[in-house]
PDB file of N, CA and C in Angstrom:
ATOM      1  N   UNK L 282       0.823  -1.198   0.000  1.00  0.00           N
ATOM      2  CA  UNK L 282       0.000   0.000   0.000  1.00  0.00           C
ATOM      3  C   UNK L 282       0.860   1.251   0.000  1.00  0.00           C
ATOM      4  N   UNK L 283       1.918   1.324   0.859  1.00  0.00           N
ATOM      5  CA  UNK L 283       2.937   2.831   0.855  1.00  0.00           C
ATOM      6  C   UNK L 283       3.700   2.556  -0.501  1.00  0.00           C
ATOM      7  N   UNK L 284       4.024   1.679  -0.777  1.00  0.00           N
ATOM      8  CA  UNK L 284       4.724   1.790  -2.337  1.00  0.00           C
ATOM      9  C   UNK L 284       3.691   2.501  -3.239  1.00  0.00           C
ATOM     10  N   UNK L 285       2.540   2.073  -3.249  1.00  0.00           N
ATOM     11  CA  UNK L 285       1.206   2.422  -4.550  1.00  0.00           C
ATOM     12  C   UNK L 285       1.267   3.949  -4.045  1.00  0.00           C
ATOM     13  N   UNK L 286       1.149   4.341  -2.794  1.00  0.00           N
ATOM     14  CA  UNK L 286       1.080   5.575  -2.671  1.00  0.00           C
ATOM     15  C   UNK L 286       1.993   6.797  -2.716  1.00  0.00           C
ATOM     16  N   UNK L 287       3.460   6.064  -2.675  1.00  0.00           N
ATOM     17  CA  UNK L 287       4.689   6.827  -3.098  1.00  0.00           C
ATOM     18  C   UNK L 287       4.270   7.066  -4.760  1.00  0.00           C
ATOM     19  N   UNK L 288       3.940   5.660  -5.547  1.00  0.00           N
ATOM     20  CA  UNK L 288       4.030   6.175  -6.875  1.00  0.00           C
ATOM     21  C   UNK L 288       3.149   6.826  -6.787  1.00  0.00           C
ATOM     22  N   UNK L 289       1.852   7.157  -6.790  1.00  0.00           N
ATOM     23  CA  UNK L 289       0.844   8.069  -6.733  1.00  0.00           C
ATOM     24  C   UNK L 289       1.616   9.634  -6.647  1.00  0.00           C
ATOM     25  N   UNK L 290       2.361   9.591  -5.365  1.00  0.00           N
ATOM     26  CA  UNK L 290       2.979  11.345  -5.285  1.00  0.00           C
ATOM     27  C   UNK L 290       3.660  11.517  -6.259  1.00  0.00           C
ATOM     28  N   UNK L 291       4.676  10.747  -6.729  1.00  0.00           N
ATOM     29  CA  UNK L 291       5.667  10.663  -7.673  1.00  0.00           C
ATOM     30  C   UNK L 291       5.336  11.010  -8.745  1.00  0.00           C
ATOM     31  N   UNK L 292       3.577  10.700  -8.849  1.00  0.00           N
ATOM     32  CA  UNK L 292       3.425  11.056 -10.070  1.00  0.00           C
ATOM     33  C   UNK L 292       2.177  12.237 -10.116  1.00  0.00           C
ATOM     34  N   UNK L 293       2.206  12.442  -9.494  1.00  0.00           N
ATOM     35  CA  UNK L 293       1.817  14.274  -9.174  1.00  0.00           C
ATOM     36  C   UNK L 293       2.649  14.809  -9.241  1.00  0.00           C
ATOM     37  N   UNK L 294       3.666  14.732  -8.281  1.00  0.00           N
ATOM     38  CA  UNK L 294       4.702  15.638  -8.680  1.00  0.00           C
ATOM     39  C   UNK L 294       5.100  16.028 -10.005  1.00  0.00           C
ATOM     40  N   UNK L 295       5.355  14.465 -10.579  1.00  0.00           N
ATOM     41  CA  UNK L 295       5.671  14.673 -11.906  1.00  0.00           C
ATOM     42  C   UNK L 295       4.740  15.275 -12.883  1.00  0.00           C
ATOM     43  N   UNK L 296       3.580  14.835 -12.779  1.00  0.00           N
ATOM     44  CA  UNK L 296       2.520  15.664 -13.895  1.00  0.00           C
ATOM     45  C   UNK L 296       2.664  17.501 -13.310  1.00  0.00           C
ATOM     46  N   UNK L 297       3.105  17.922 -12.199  1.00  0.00           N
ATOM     47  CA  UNK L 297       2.966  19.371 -11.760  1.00  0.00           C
ATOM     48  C   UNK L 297       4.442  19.914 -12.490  1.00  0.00           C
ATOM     49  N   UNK L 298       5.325  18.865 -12.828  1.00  0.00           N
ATOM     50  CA  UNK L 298       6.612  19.768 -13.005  1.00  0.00           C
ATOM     51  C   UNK L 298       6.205  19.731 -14.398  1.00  0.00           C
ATOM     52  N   UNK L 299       5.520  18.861 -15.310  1.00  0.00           N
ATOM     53  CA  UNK L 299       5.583  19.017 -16.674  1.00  0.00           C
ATOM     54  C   UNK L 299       3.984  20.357 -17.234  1.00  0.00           C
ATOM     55  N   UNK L 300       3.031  20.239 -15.856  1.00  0.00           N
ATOM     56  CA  UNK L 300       3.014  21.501 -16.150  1.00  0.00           C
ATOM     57  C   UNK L 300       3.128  22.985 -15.964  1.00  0.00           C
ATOM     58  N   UNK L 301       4.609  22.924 -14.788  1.00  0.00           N
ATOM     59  CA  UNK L 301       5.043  23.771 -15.478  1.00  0.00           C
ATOM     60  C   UNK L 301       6.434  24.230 -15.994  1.00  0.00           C
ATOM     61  N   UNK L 302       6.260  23.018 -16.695  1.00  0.00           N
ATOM     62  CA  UNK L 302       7.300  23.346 -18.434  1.00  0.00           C
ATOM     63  C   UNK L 302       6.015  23.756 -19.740  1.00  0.00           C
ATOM     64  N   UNK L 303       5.048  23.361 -19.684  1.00  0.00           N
ATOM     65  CA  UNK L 303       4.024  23.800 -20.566  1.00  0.00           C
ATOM     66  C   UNK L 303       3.595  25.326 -20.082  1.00  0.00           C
ATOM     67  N   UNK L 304       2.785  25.625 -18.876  1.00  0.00           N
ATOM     68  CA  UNK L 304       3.490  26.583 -18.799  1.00  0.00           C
ATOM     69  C   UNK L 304       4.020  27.717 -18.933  1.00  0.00           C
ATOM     70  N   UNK L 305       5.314  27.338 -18.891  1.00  0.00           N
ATOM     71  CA  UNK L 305       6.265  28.365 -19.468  1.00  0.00           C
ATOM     72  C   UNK L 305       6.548  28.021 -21.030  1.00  0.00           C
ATOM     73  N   UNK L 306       6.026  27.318 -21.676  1.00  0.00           N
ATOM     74  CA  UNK L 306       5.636  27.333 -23.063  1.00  0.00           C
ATOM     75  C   UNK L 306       7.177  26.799 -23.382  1.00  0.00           C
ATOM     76  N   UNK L 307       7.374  26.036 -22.532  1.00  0.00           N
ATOM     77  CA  UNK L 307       8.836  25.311 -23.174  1.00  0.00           C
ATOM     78  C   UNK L 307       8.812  23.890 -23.636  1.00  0.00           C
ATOM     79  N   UNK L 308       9.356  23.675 -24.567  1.00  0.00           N
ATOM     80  CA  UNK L 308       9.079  22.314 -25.148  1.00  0.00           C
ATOM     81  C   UNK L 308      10.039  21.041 -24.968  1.00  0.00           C
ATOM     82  N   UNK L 309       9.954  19.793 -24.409  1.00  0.00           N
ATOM     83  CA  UNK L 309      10.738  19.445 -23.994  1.00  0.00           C
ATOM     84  C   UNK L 309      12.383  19.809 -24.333  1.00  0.00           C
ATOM     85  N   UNK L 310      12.287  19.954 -25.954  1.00  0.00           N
ATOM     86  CA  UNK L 310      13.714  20.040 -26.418  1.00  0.00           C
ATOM     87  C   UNK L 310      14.685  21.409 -25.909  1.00  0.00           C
ATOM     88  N   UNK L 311      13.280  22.040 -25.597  1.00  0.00           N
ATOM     89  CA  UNK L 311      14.010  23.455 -25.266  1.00  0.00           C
ATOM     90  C   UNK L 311      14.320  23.394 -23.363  1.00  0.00           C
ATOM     91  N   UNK L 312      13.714  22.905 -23.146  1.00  0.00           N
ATOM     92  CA  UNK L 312      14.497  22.604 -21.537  1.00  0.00           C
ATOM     93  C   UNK L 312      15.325  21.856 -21.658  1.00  0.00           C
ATOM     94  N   UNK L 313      15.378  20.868 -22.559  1.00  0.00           N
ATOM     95  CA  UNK L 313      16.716  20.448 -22.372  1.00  0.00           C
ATOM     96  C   UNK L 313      17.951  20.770 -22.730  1.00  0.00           C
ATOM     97  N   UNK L 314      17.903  21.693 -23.569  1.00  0.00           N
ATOM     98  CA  UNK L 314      18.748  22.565 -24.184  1.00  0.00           C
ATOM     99  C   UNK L 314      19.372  23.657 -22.686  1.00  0.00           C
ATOM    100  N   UNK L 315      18.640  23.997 -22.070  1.00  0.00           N
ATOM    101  CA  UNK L 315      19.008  24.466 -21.183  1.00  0.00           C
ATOM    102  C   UNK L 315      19.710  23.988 -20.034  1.00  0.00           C
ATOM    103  N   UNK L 316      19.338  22.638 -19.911  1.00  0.00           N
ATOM    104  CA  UNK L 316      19.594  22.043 -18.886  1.00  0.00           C
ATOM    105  C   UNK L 316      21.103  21.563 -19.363  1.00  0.00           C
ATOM    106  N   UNK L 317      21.517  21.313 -20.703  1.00  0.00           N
ATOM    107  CA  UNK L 317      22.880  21.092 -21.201  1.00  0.00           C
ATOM    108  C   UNK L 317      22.464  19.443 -21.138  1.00  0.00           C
ATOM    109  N   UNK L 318      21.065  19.369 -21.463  1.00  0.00           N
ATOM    110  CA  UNK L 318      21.158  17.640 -21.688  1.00  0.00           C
ATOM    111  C   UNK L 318      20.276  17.137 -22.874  1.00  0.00           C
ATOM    112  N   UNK L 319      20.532  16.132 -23.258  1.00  0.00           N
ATOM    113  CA  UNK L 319      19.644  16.265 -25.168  1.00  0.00           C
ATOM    114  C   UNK L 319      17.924  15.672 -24.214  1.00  0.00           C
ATOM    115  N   UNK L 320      17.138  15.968 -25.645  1.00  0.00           N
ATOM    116  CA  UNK L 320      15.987  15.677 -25.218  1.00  0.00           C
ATOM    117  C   UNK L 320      15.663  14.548 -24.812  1.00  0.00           C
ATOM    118  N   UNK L 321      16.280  13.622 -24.867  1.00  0.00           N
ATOM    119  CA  UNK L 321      15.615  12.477 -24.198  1.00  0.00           C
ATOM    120  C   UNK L 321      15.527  12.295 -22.693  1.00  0.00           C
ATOM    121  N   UNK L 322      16.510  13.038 -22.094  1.00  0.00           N
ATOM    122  CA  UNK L 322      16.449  13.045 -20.595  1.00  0.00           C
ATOM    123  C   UNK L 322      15.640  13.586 -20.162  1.00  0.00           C
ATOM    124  N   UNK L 323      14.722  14.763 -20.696  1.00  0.00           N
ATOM    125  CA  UNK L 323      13.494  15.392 -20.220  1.00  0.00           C
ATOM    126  C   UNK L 323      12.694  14.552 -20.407  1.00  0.00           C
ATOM    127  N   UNK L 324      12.104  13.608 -21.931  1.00  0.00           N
ATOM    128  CA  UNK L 324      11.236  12.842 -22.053  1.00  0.00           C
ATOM    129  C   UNK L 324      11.554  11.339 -21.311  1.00  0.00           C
ATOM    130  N   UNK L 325      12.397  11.065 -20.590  1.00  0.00           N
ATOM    131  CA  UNK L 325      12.217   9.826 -20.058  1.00  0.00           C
ATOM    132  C   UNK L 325      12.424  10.314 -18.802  1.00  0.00           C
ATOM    133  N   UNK L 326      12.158  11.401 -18.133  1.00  0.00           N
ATOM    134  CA  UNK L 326      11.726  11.436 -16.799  1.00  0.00           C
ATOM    135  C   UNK L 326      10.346  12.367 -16.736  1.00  0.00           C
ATOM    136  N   UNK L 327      10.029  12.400 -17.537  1.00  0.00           N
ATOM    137  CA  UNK L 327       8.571  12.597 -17.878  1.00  0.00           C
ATOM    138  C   UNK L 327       7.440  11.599 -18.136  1.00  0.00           C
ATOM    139  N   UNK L 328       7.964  10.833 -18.641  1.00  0.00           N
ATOM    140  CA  UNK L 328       7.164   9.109 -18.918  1.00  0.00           C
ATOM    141  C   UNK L 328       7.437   8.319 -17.730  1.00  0.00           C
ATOM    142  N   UNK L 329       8.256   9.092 -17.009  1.00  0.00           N
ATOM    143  CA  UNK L 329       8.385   7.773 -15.466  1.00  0.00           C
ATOM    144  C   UNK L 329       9.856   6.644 -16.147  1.00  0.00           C
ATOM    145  N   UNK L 330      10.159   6.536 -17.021  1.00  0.00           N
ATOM    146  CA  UNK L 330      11.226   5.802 -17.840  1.00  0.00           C
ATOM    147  C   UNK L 330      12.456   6.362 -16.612  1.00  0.00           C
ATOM    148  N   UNK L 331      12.518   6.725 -16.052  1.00  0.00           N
ATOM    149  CA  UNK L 331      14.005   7.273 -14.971  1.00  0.00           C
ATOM    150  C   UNK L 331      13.284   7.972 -14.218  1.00  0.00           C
ATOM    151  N   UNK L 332      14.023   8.336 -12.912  1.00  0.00           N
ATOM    152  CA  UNK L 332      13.359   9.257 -12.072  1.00  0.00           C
ATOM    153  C   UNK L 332      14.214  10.172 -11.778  1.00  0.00           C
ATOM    154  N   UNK L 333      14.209  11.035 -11.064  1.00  0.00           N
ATOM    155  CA  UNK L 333      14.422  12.319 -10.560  1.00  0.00           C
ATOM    156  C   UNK L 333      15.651  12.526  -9.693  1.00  0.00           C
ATOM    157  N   UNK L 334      16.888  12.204  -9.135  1.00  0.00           N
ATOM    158  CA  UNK L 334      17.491  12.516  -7.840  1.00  0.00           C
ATOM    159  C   UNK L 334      17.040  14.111  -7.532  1.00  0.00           C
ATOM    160  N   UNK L 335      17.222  14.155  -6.562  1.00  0.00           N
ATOM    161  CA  UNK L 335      17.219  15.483  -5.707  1.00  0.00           C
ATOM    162  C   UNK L 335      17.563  16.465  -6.571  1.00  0.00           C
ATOM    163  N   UNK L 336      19.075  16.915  -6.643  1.00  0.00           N
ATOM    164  CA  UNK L 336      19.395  17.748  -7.505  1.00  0.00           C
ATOM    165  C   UNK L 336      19.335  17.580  -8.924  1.00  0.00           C
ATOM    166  N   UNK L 337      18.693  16.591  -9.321  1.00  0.00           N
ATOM    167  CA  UNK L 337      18.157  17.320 -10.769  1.00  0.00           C
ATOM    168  C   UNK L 337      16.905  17.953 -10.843  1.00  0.00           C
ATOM    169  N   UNK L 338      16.169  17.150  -9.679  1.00  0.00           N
ATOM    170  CA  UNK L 338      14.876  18.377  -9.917  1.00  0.00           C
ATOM    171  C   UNK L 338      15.212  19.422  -9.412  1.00  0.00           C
ATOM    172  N   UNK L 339      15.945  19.796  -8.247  1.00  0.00           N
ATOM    173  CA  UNK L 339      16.037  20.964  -8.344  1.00  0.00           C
ATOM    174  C   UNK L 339      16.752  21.731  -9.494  1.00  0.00           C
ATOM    175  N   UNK L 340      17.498  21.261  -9.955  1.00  0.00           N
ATOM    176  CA  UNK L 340      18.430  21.673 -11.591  1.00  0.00           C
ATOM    177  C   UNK L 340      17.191  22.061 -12.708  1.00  0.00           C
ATOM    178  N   UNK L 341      16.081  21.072 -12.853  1.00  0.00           N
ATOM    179  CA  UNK L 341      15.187  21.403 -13.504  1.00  0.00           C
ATOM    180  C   UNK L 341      14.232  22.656 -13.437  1.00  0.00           C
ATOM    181  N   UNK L 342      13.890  22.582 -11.979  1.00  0.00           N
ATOM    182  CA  UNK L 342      12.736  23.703 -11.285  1.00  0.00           C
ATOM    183  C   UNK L 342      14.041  25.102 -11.303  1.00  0.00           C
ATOM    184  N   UNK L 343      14.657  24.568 -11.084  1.00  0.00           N
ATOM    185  CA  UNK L 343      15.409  26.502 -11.699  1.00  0.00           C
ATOM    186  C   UNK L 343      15.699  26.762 -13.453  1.00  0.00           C
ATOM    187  N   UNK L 344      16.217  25.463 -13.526  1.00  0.00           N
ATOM    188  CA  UNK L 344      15.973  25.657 -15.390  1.00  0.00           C
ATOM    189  C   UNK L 344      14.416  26.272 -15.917  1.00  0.00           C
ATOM    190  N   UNK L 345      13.295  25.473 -15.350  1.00  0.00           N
ATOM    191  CA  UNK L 345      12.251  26.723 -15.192  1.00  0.00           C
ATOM    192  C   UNK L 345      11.389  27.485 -14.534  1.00  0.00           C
ATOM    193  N   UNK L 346      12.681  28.495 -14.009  1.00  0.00           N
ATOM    194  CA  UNK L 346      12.333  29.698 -13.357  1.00  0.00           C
ATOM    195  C   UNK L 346      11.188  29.186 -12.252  1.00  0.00           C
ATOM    196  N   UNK L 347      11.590  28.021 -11.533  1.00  0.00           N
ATOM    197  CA  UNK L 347      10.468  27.762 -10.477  1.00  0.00           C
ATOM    198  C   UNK L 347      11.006  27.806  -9.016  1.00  0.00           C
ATOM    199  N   UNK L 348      10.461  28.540  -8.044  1.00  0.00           N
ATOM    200  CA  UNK L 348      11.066  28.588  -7.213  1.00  0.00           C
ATOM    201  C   UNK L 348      10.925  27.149  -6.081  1.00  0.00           C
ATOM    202  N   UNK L 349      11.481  26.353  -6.481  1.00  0.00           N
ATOM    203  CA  UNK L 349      11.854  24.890  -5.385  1.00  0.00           C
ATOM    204  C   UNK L 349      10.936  24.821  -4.444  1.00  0.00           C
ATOM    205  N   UNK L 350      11.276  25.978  -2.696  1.00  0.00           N
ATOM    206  CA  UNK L 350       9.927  25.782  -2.009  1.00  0.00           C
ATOM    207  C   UNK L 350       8.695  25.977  -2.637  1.00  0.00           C
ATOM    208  N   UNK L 351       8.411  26.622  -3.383  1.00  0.00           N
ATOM    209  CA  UNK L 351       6.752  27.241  -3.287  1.00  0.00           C
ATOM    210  C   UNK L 351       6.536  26.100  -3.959  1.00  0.00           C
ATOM    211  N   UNK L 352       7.374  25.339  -4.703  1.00  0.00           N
ATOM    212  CA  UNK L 352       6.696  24.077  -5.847  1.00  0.00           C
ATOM    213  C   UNK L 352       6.221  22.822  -4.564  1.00  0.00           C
ATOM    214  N   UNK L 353       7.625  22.459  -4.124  1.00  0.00           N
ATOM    215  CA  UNK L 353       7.109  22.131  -3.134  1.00  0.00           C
ATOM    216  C   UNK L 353       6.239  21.848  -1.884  1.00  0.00           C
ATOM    217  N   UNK L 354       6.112  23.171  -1.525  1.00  0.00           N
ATOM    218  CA  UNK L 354       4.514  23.965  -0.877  1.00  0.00           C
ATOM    219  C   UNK L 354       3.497  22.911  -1.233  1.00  0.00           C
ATOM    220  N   UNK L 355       3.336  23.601  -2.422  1.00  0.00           N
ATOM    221  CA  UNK L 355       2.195  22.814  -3.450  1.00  0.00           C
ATOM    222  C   UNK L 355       1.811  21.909  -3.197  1.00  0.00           C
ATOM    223  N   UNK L 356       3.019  21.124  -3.008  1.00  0.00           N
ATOM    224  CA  UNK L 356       2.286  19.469  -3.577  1.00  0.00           C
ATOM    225  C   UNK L 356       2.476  18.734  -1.719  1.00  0.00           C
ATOM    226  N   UNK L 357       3.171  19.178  -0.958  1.00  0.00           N
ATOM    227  CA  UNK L 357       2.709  18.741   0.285  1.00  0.00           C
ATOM    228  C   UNK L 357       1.867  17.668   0.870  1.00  0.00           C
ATOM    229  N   UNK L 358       0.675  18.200   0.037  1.00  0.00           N
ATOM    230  CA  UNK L 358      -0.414  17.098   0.901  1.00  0.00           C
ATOM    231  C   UNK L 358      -0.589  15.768  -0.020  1.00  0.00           C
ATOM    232  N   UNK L 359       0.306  15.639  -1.028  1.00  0.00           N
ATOM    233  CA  UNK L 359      -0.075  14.864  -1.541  1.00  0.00           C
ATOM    234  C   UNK L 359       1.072  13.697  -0.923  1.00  0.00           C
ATOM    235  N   UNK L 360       2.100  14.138  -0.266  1.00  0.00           N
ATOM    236  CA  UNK L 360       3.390  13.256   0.294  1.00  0.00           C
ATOM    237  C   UNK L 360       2.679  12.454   1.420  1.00  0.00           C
ATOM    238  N   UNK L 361       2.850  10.938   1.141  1.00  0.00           N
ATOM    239  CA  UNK L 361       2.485  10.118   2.156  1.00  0.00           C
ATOM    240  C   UNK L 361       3.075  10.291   3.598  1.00  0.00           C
ATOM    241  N   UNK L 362       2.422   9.708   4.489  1.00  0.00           N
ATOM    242  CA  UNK L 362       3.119  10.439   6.169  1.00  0.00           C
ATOM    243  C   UNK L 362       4.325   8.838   6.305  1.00  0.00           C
ATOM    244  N   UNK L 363       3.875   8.385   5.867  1.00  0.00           N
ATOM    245  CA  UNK L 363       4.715   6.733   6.134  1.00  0.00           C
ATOM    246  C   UNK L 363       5.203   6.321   4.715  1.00  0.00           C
ATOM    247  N   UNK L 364       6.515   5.842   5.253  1.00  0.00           N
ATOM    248  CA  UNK L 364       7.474   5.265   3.597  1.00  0.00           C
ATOM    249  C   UNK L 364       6.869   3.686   3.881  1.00  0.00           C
TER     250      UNK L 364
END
């Protein structure tokens, strides 16, 4: 049950960061261009195909112009209380 519900956040989170790369009207290729990584690394941690360490999302959420806590903020209630 806490595994189903980790992926559940995981993937809020993730649908909240892709929108906002939409958004900011950026297209995967163009964040990744920024990020100094080719497009496939945006699209396979967008499909769930790889996940996230720490500092790349944060690498990402400043690539677009997002400020880390407030994203964070956000999604709060959706973080399970038990791993």
């Amino acid at each position: 049950m806490a595994g189903a519900a980790r992926s559940e956040c995981y993937q809020a989170m993730l649908n909240a960061l892709i929108a906002t790369r939409k958004d900011r009207n950026l297209s995967q290729a163009k964040l990744a261009k920024k990020l100094g990584k080719p497009p496939s690394f945006v699209a396979k941690y967008e499909l769930a195909e790889r996940r996230l360490d720490v500092v790349e999302f944060l690498v990402v959420l400043s690539a677009l112009d997002e400020d880390p806590l407030e994203f964070i903020q956000r999604q709060m209630t959706l973080v399970p209380t038990k791993l």
